Every structure is written in C-alpha cells, then in structure tokens.
XYZ file of C-alpha atoms in Angstrom:
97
model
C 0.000 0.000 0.000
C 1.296 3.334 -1.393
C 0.488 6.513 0.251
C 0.891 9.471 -1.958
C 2.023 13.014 -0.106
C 1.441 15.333 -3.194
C -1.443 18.221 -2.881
C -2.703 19.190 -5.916
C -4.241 21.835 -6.990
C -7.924 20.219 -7.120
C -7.267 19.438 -3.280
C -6.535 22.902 -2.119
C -10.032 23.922 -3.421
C -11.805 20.935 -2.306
C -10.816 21.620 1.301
C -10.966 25.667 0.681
C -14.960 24.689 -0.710
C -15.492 22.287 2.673
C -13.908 25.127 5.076
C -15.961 27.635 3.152
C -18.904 25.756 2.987
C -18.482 25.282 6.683
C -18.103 28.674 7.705
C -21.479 29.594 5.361
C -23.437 27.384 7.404
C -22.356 28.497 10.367
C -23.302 31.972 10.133
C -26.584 30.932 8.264
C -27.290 29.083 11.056
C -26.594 31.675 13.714
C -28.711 34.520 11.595
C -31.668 32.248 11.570
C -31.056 31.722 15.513
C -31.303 35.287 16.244
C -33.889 36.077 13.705
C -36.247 33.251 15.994
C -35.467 34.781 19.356
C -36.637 38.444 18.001
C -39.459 36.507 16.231
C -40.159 34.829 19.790
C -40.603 38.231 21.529
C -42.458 39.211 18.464
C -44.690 36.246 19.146
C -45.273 37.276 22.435
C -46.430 40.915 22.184
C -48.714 39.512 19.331
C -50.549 37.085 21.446
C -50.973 39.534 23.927
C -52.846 41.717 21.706
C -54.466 38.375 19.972
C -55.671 37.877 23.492
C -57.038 41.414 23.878
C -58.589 40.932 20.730
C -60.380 37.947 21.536
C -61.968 39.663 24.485
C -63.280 41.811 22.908
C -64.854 39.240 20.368
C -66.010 38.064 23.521
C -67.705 41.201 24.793
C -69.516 41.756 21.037
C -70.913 38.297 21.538
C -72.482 39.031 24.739
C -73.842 41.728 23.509
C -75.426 40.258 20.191
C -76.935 37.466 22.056
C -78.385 39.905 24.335
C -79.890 41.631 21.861
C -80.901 38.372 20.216
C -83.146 37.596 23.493
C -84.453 40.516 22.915
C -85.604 40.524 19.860
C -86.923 37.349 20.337
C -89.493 38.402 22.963
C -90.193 41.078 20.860
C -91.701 39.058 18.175
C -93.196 37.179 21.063
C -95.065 40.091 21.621
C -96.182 41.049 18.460
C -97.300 37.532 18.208
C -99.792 37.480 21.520
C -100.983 40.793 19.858
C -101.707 39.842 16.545
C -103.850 37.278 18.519
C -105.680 39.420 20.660
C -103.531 38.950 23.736
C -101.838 41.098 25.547
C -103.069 44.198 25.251
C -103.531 47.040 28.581
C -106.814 47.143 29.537
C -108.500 49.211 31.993
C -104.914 50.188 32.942
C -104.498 53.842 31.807
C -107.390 55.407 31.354
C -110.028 52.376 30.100
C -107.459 52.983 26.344
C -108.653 50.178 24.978
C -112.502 49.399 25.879
C-alpha cells in the first residue's frame, strides 16, 4: 500500500470549498437563531394583543346574544298581539274598551 504526499491543486479547493462551505453554514445558522429569538418576543407581544382581541370578540358576543333575546321576545309580543292577547286594559285610562 502506497500513500501518496502530493497536494494538488484540485485538493486545495476541495478543502478551501469544505472550510468555506463550513463557515457559510455556520453563520446561516446563527442569523436564523437570532432572527427566531426576536421573532419569539415578536410572538409574544402579538398574542398579547391576539388575546385582547379575543376579548373583545367576547364582549360583542355578549352583547349580540343579548340583543338576540331581545328581539326574540319582541316578536313574542307582536305575536300574543296579533292574537288578541296582551293588550292594557283598563290600565291607563279604560285605552282600549
């Protein structure tokens, strides 16, 4: 078994490409690290508006069901009086005889 000592030209840039290559992926890698801690904070102050947000969702929903309810016994109302029912009488005045 012969070992052969000569460095040829093709080897320099082989290991200068590998050492390069290296040293690419390194800082690559540490960009993308820092980018996703300042994306983490980022994160953060966005879910604490999300979750302001969201309550307030929660606060329009209250409300619209509220007004749902009444709405509903509105038409409940109309509906005894379209019947006949429900109307004041001999309460103010004998308004309706």
């Amino acid at each position: 078994m012969v070992i052969d000592y000569t460095i040829t030209m093709g080897n320099l840039i082989e290991i200068g490409s590998i050492i390069g290559g290296g040293v690419l992926v390194l800082m690559t890698l540490k960009s993308d690290v820092s980018a996703l801690k300042t994306g983490a904070k980022e994160v953060r102050f966005d879910l604490g508006e999300m979750q302001a947000e969201i309550k307030k969702i929660g606060e329009v929903l209250i409300t619209q069901a509220d007004q749902n309810r009444r709405i509903m016994h509105l038409e409940e109302d109309v509906r005894e009086l379209r019947h006949g029912r429900g109307f004041v009488r001999e309460a103010i005045d004998r308004e309706y005889p």
